PDB file of C-alpha atoms and ligand atoms in Angstrom:
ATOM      1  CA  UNK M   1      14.058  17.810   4.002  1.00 83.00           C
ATOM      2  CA  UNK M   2      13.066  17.249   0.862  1.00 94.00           C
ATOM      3  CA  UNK M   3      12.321  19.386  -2.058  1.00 98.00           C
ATOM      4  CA  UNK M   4      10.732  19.102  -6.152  1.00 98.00           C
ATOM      5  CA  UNK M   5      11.820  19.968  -9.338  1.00 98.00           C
ATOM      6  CA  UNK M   6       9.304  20.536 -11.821  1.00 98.00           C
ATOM      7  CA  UNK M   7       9.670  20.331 -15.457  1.00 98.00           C
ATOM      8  CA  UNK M   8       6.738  21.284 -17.965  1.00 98.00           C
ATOM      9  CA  UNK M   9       6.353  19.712 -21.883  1.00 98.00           C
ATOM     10  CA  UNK M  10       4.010  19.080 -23.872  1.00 98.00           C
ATOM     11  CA  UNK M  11       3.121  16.815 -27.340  1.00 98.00           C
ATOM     12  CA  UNK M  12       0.199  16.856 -29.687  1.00 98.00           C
ATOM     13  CA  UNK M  13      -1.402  13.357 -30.066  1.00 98.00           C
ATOM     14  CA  UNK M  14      -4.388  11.637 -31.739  1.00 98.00           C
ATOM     15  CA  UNK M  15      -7.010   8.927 -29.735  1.00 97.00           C
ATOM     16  CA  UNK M  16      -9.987   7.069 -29.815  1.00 96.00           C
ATOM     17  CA  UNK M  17     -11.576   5.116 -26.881  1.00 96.00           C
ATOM     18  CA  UNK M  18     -13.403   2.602 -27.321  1.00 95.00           C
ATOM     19  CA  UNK M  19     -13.938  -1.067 -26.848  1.00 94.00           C
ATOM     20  CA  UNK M  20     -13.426  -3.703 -29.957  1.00 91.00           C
ATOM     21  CA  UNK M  21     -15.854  -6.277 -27.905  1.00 94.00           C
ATOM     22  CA  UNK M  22     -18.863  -3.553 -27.476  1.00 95.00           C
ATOM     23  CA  UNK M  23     -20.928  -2.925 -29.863  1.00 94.00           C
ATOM     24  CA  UNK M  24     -21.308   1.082 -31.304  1.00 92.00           C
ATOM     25  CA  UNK M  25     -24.122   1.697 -28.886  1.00 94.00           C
ATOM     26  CA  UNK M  26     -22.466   0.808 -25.772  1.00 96.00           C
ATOM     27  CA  UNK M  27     -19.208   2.360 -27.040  1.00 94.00           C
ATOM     28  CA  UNK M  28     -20.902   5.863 -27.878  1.00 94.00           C
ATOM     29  CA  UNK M  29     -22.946   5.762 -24.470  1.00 95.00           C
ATOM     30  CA  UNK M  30     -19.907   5.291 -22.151  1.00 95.00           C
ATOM     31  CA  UNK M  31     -16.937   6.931 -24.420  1.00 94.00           C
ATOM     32  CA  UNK M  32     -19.138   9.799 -26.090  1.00 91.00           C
ATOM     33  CA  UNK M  33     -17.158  12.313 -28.241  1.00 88.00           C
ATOM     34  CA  UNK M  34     -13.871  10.371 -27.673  1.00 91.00           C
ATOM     35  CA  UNK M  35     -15.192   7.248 -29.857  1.00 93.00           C
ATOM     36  CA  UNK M  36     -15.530   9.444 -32.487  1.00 91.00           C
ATOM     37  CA  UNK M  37     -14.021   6.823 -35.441  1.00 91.00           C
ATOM     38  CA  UNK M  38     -11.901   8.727 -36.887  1.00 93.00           C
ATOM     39  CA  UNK M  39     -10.086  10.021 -34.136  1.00 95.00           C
ATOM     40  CA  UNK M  40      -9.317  13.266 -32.711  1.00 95.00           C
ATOM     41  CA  UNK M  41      -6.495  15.264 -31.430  1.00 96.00           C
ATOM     42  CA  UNK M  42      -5.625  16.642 -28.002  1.00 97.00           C
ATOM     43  CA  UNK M  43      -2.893  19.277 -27.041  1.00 98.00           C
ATOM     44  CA  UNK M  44      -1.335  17.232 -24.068  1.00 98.00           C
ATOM     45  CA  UNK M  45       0.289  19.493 -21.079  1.00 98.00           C
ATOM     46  CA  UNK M  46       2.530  17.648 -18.900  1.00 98.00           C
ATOM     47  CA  UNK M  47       4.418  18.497 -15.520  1.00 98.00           C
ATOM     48  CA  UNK M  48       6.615  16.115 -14.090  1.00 98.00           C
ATOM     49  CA  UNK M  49       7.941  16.809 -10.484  1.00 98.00           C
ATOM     50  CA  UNK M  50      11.279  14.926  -9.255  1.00 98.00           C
ATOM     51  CA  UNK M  51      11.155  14.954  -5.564  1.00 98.00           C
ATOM     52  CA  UNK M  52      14.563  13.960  -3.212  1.00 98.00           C
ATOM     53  CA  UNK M  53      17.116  15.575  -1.345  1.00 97.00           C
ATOM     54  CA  UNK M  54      19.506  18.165  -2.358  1.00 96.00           C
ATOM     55  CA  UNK M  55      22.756  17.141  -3.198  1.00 95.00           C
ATOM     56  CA  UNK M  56      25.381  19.477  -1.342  1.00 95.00           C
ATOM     57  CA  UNK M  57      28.247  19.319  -3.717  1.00 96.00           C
ATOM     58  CA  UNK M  58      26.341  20.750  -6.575  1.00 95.00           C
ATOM     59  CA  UNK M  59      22.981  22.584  -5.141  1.00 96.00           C
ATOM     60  CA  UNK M  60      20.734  20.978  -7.273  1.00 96.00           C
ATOM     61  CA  UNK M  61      18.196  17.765  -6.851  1.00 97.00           C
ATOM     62  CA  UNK M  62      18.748  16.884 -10.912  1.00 97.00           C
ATOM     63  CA  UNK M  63      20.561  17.974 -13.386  1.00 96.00           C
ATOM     64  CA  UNK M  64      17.204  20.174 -15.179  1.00 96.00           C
ATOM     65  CA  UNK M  65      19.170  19.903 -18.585  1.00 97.00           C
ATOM     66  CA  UNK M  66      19.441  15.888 -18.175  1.00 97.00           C
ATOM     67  CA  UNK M  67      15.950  15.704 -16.732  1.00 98.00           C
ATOM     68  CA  UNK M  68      14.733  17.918 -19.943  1.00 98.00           C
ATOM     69  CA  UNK M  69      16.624  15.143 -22.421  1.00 98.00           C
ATOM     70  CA  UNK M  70      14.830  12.371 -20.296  1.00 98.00           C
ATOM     71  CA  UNK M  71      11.296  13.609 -20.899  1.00 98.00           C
ATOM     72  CA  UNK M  72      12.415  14.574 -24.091  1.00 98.00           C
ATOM     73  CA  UNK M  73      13.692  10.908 -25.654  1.00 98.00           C
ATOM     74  CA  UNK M  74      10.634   9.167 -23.151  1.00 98.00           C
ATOM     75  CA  UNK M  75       7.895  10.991 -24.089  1.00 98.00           C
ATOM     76  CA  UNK M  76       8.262  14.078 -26.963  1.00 98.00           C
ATOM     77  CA  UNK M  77      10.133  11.560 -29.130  1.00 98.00           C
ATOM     78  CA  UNK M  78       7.768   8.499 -28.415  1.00 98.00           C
ATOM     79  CA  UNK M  79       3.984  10.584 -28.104  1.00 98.00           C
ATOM     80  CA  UNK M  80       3.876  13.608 -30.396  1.00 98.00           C
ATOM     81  CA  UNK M  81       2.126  13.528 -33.560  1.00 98.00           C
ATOM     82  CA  UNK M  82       1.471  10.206 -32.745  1.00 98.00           C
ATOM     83  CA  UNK M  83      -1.731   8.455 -32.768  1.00 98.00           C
ATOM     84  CA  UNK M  84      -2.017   6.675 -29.691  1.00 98.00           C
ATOM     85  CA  UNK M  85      -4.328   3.892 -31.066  1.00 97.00           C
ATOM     86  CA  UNK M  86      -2.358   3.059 -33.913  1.00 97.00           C
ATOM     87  CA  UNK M  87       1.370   3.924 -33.394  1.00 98.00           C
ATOM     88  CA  UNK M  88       1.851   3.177 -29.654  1.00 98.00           C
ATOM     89  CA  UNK M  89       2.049  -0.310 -29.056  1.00 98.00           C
ATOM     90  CA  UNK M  90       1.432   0.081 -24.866  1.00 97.00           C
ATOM     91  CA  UNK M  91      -1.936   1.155 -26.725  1.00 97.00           C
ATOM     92  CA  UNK M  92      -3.006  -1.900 -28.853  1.00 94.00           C
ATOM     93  CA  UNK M  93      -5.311  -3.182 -26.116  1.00 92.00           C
ATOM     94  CA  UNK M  94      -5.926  -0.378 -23.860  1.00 96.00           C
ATOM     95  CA  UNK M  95      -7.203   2.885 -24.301  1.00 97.00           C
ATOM     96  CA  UNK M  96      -5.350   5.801 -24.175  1.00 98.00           C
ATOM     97  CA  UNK M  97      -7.233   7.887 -21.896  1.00 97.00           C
ATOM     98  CA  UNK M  98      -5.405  10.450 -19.806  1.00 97.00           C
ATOM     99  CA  UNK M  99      -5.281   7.917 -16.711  1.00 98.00           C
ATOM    100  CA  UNK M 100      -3.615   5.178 -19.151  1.00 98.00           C
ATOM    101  CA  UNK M 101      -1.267   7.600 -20.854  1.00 98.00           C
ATOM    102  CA  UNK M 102      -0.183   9.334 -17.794  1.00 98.00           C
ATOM    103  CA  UNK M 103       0.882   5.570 -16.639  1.00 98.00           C
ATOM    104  CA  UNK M 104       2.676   4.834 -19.627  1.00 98.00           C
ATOM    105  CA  UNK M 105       4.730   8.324 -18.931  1.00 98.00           C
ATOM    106  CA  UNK M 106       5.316   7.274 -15.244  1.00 98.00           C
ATOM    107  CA  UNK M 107       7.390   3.691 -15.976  1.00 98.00           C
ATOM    108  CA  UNK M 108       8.841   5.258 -18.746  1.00 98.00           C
ATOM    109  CA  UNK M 109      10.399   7.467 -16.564  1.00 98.00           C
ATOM    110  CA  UNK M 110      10.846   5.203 -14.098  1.00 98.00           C
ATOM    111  CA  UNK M 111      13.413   3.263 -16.240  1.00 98.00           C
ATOM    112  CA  UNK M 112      15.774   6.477 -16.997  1.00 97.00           C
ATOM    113  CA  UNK M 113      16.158   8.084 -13.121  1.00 98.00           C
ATOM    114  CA  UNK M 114      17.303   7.058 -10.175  1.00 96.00           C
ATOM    115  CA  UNK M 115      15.357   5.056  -7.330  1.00 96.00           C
ATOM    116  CA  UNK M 116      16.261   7.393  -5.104  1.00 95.00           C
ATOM    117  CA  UNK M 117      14.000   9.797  -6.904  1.00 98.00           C
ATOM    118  CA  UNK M 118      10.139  10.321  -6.432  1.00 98.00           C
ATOM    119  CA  UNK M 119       8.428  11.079  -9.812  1.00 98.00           C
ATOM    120  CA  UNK M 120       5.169  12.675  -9.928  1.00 98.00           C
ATOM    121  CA  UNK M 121       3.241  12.914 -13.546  1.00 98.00           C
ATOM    122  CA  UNK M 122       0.504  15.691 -14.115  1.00 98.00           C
ATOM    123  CA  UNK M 123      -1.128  15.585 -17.478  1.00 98.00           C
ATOM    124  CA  UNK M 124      -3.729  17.919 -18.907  1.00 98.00           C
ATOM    125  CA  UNK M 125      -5.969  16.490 -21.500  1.00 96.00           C
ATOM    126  CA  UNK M 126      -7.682  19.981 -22.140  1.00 95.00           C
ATOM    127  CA  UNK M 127      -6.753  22.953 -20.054  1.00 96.00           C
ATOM    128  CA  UNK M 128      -9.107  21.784 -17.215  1.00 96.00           C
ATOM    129  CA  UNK M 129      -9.104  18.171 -17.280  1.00 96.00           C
ATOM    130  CA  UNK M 130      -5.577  16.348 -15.734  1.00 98.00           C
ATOM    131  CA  UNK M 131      -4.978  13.574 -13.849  1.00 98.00           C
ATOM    132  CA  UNK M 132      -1.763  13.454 -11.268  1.00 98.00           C
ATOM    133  CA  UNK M 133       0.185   9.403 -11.279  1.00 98.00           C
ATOM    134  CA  UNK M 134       2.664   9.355  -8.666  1.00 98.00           C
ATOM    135  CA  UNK M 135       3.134   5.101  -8.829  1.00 96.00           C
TER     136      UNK M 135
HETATM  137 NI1   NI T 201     -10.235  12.571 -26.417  1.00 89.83          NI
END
């Protein structure tokens, strides 16, 4: 048996994408809006899910109030009212699409919870465009 918590957050962060070695042609006709030079904002949603067992002694999977500090310290503290591009080394060389920043979130969680743990990373862009990471 297994079962999944689900925690929901969110953070406010600026992006462009783009490529430094294509030229402003090629950059508008793949990236579109989102090479817009001066950057624009997105109101990121996130779920994460925890998936294991139960444990017995206490009834729950996680702790939801140490889970909450996790994504709190891993990805409020690090991502909001940042912009990705600039502030976010991971970022210097890649760009921060939804796919690349739901990543990021993944191994950052990785490194705070257990192995025994499944994570699972949902992450709304705009209210209908998310991508799901699971590692
Ligand atoms: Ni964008």
């Amino acid at each position: 048996m297994s079962i999944t918590v689900y925690r929901k957050s969110h953070f406010n962060a600026a992006h462009r994408l783009y490529r430094k070695d294509w030229d402003d042609t090629k950059n508008q006709s793949v990236f579109g809006k989102c090479n817009n030079p001066n950057f624009h904002g997105h109101n990121y949603e996130l779920e994460v899910g925890i998936t294991g067992e139960i444990n017995p002694e206490t009834g729950f999977l996680i702790d939801i109030e140490k889970l909450k500090k996790i994504i709190k310290e891993e990805v409020e503290d690090y991502l909001d009212h940042k912009n990705l591009n600039i502030d976010i080394p991971e970022f210097k060389n890649l760009n921060p699409t939804m796919e690349n920043i739901s990543v990021l979130i993944w191994n950052k969680l990785r490194n705070r919870l257990e192995e025994y743990y499944q994570i699972s990373v949902k992450l709304y862009e705009t209210p209908r465009n998310f991508v799901v990471y699971t590692g």
